[in-house]
mmCIF file of C-alpha atoms in Angstrom:
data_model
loop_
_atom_site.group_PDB
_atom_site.id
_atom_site.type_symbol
_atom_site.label_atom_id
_atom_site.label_comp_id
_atom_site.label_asym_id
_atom_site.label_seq_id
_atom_site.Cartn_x
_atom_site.Cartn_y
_atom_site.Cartn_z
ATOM 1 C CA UNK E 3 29.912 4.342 -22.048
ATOM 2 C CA UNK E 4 26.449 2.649 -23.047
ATOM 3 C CA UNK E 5 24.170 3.479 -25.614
ATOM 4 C CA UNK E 6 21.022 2.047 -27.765
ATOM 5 C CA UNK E 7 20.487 2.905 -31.208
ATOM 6 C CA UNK E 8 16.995 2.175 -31.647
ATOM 7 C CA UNK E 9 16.344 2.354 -36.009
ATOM 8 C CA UNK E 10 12.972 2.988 -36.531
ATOM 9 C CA UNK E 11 10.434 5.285 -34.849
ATOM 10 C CA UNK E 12 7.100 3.685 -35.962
ATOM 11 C CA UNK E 13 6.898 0.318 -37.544
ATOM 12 C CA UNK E 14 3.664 -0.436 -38.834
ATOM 13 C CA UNK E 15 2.333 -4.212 -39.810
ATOM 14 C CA UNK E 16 -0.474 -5.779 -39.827
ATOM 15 C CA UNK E 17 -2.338 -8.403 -37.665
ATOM 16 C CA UNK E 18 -0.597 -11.691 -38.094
ATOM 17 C CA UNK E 19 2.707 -10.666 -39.981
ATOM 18 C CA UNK E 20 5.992 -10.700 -38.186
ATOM 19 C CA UNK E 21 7.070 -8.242 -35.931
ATOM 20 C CA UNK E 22 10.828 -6.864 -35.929
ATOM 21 C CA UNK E 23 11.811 -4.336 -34.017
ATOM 22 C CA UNK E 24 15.747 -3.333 -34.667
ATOM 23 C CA UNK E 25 18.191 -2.437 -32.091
ATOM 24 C CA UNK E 26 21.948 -1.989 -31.789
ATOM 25 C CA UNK E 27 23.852 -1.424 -28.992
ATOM 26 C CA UNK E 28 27.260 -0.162 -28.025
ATOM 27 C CA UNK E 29 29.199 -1.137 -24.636
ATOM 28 C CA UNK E 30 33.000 -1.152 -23.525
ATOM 29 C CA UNK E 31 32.076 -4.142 -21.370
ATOM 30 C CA UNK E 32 29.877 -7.379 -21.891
ATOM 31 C CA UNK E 33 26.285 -5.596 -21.756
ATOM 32 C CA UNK E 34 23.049 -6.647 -20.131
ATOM 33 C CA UNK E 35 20.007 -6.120 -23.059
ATOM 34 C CA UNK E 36 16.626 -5.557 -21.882
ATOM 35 C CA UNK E 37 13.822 -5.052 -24.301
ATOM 36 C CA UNK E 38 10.860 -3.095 -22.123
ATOM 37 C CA UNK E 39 7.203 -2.855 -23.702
ATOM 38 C CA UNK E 40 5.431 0.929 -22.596
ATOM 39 C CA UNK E 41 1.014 1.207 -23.085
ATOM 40 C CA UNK E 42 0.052 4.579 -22.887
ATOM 41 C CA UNK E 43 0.342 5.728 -19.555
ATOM 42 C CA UNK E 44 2.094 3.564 -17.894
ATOM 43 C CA UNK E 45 5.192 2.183 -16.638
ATOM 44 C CA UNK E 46 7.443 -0.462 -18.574
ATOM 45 C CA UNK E 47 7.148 -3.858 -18.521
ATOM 46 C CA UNK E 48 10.137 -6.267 -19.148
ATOM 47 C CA UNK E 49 9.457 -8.464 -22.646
ATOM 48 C CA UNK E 50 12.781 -10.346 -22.038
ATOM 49 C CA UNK E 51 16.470 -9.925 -20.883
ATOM 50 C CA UNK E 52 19.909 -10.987 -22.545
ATOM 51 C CA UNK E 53 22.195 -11.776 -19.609
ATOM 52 C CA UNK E 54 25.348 -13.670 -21.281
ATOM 53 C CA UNK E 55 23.484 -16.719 -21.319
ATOM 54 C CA UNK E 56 21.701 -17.877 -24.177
ATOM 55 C CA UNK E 57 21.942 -15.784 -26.734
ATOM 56 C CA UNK E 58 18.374 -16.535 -28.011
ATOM 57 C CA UNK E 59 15.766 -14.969 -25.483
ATOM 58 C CA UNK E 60 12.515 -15.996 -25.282
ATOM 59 C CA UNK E 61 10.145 -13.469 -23.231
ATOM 60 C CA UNK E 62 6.642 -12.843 -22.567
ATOM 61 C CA UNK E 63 3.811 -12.854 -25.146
ATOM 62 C CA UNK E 64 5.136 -14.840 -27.617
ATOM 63 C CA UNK E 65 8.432 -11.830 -28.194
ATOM 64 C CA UNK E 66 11.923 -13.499 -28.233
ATOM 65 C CA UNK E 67 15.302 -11.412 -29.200
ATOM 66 C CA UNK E 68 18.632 -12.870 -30.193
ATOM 67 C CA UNK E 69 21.556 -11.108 -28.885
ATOM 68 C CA UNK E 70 24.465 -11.432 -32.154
ATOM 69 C CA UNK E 71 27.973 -9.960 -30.635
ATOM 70 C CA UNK E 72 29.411 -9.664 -33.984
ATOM 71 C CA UNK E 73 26.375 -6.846 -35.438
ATOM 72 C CA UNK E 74 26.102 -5.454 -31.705
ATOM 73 C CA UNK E 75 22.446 -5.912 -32.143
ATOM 74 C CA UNK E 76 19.506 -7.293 -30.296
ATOM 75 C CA UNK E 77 16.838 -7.337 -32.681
ATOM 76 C CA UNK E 78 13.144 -7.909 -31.336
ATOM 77 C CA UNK E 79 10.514 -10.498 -32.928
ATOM 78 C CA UNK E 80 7.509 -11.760 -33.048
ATOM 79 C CA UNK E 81 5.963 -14.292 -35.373
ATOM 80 C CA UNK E 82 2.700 -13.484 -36.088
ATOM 81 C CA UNK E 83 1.793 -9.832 -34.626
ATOM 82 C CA UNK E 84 -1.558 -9.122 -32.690
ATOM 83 C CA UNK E 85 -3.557 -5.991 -32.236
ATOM 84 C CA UNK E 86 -2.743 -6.003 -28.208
ATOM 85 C CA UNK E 87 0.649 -5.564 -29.275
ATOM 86 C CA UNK E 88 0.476 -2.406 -30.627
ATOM 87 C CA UNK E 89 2.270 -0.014 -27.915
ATOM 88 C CA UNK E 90 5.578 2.086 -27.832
ATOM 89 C CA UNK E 91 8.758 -0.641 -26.991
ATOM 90 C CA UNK E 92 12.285 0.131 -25.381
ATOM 91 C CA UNK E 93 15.480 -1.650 -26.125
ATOM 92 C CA UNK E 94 18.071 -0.701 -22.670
ATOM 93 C CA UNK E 95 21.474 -1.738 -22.103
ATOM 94 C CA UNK E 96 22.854 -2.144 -18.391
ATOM 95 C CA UNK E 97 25.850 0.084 -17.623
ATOM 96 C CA UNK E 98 27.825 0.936 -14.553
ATOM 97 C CA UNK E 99 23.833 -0.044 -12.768
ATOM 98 C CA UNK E 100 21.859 2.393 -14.514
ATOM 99 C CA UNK E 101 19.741 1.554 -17.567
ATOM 100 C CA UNK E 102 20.168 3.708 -21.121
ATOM 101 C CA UNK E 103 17.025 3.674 -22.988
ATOM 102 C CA UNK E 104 16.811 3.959 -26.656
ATOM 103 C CA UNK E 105 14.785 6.669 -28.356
ATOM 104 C CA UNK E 106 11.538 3.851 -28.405
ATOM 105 C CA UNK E 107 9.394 2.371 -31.362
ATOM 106 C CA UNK E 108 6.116 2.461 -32.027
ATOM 107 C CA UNK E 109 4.422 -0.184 -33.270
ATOM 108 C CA UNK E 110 1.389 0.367 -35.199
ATOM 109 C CA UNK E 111 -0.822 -2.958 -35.758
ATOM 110 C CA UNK E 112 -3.844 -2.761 -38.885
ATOM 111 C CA UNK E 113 -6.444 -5.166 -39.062
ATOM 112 C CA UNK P 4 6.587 -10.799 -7.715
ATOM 113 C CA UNK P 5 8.835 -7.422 -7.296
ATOM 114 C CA UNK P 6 6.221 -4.979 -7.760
ATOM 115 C CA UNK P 7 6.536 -1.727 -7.770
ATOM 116 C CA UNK P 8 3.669 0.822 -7.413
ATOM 117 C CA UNK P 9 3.594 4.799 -7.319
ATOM 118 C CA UNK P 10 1.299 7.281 -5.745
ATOM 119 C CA UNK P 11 -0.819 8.858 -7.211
ATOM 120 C CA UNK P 12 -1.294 8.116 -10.425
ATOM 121 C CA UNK P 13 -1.967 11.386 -11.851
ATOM 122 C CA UNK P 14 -1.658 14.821 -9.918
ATOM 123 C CA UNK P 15 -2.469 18.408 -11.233
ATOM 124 C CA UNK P 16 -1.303 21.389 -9.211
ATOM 125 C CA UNK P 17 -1.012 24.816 -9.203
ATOM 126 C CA UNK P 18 2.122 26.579 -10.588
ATOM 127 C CA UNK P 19 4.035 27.804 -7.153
ATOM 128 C CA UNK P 20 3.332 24.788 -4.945
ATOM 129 C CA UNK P 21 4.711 21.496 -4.099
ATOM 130 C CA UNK P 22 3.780 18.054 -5.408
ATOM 131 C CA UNK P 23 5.160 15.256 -3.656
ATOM 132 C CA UNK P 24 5.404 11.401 -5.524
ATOM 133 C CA UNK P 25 5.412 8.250 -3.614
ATOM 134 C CA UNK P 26 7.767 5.193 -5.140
ATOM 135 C CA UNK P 27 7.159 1.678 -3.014
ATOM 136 C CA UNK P 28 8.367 -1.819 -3.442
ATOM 137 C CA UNK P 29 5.410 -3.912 -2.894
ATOM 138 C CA UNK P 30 7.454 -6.713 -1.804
ATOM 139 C CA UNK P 31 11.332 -6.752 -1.971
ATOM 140 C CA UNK P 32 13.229 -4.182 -0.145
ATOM 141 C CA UNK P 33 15.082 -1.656 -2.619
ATOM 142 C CA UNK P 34 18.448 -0.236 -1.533
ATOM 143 C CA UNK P 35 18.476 1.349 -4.916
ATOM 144 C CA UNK P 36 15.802 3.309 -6.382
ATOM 145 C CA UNK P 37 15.687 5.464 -9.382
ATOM 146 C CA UNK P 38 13.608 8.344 -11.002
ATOM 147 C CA UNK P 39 12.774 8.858 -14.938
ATOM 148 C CA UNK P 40 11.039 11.905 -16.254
ATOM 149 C CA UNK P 41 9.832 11.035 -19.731
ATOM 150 C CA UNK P 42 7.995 13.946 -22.125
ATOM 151 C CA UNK P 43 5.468 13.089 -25.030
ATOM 152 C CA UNK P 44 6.360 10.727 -27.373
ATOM 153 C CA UNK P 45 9.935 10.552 -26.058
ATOM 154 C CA UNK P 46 12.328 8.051 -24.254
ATOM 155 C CA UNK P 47 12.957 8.015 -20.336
ATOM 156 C CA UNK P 48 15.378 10.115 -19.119
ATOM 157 C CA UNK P 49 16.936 9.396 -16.379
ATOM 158 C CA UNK P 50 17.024 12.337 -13.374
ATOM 159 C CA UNK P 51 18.682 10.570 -10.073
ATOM 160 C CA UNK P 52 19.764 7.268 -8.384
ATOM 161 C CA UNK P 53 18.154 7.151 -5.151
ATOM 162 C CA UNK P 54 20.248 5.022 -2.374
ATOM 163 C CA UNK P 55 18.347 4.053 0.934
ATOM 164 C CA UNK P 56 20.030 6.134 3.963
ATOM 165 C CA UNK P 57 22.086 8.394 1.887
ATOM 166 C CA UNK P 58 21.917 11.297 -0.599
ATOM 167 C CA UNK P 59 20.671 11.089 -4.164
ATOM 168 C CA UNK P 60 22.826 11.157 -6.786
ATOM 169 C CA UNK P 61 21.558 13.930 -9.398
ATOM 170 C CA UNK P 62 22.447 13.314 -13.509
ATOM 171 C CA UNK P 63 23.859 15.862 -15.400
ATOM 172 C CA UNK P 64 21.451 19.227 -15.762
ATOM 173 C CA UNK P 65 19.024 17.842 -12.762
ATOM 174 C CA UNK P 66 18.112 20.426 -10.398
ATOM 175 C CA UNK P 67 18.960 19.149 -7.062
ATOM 176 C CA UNK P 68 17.013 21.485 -5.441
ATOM 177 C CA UNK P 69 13.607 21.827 -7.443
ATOM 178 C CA UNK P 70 13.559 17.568 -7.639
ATOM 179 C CA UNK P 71 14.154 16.395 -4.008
ATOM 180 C CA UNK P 72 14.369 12.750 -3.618
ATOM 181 C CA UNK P 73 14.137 10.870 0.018
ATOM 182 C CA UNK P 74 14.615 7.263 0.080
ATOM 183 C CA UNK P 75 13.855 6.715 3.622
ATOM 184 C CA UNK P 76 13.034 3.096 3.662
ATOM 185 C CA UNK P 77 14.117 0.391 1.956
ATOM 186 C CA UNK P 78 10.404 -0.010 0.394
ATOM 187 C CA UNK P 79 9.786 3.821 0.010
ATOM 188 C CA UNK P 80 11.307 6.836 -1.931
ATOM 189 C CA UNK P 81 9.937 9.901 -2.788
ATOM 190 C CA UNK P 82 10.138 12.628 -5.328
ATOM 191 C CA UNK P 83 9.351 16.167 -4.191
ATOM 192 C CA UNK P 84 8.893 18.672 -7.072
ATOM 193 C CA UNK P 85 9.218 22.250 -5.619
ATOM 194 C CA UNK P 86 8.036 25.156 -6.618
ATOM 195 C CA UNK P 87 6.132 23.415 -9.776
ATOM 196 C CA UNK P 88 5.748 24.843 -13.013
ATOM 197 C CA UNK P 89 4.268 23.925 -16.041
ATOM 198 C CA UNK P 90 7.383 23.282 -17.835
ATOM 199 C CA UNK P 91 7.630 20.415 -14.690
ATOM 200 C CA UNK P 92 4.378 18.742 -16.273
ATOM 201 C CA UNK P 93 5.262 15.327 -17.437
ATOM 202 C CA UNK P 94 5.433 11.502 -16.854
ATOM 203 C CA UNK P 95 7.589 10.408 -13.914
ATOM 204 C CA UNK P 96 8.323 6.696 -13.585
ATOM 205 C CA UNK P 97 10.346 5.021 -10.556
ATOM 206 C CA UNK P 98 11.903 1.808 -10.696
ATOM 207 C CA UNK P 99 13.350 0.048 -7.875
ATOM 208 C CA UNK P 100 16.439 -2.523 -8.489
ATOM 209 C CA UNK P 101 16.082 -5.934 -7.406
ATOM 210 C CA UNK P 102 18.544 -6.610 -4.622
ATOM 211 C CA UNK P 103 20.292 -9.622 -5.447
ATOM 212 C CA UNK P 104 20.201 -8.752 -9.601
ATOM 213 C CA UNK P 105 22.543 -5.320 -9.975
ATOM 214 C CA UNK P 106 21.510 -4.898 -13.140
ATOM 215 C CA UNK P 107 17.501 -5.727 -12.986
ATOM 216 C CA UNK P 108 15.376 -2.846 -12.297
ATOM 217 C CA UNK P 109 11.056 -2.975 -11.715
ATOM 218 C CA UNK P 110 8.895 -0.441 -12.702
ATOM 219 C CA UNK P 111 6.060 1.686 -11.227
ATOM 220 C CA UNK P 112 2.669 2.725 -13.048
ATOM 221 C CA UNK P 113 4.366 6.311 -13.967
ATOM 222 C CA UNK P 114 2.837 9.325 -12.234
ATOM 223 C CA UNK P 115 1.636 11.974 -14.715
ATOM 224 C CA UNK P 116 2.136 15.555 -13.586
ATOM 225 C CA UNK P 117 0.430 18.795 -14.843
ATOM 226 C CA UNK P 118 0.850 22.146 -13.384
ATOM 227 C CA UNK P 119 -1.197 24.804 -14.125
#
């Protein structure tokens, strides 16, 4: 079975400081990582997808994720945080077709 | 491209009745469909696989016959919530799987459901 550990509830930073947003996964076959962004009320949005590529993803709005086998993680970052990006973010793995969602993190940006 | 849109966007109804939720691909057709309730401050959870032409398939705990799902079309399913009440209030979000990319799935807006 598939499953997200998603460490963190709330991670707070402020405007222009990096962004990292920790997730772990566990899969009994080669997973599919998704990293979904949620605003408040409304749907998901995809930041990026691991697909057994490249294990460095680069996705919208300046996010990228690196997908490391050996720590089962696929850890989300951002260089230099904005206010916009303040919202509630999903890691997901892919199994059997459906998606499992982690529990979510907050992100709280300060001026 | 691959949009996905829901209808409506918000809905409040009275406790006893039926409140029904539109799910459309904008423009791919969708064999697969599915439907997420998600509560406040919580992650999606995920209540049925919808599959164009044939029955739903229900997860775990899912009340098959309070949460009907129709996926009549290959650009349209539907969520029927019978007999609402206001435990039923919540955010429901549809995504539709791309048809060439098993494992990619699009998103609607979310519908947001109170009952009163």
């Amino acid at each position: 079975a598939q499953s997200v550990t998603q460490l963190g509830s709330h991670v707070s930073v402020s405007e222009g400081a990096l962004v990292l947003l920790r997730c772990n996964y566990s899969s009994s076959v080669p997973p599919y990582l998704f990293w979904y962004v949620q605003y408040p009320n409304q749907g998901l949005q995809l930041l990026l997808k691991y697909t057994s590529a490249a294990t460095l993803v680069k996705g919208i709005n300046g996010f990228e994720a690196e997908f490391k086998k050996s720590e089962t993680s696929f850890h989300l970052t951002k260089p230099s945080a904005h206010m916009s990006d303040a919202a509630e973010y999903f890691c997901a793995v892919s199994g059997f077709q459906k998606l499992v969602f982690g529990t979510g993190t907050r992100l709280l940006v300060s001026p | 491209g691959a949009v996905v849109s829901q209808h409506p966007s918000r809905v409040i109804c009275k406790s006893g009745t039926s409140v029904k939720i539109e799910c459309r691909s904008l423009d791919f057709q969708a064999t697969t469909m599915f439907w997420y309730r998600q509560f406040p401050k919580k992650s999606l959870m995920l209540m049925a696989t919808s599959n164009e032409g044939s029955k739903a398939t229900y997860e775990q705990g899912v009340e098959k016959d309070k949460f009907l799902i129709n996926h009549a079309s290959l650009t349209l399913s539907t969520l029927t919530v019978t007999s609402a009440h206001p435990e039923d209030s919540s955010f429901y979000i549809c995504s539709a799987r791309f048809p060439t990319v098993n494992y990619e799935q699009y998103f609607g807006p979310g519908t947001r459901l109170t009952v009163t």
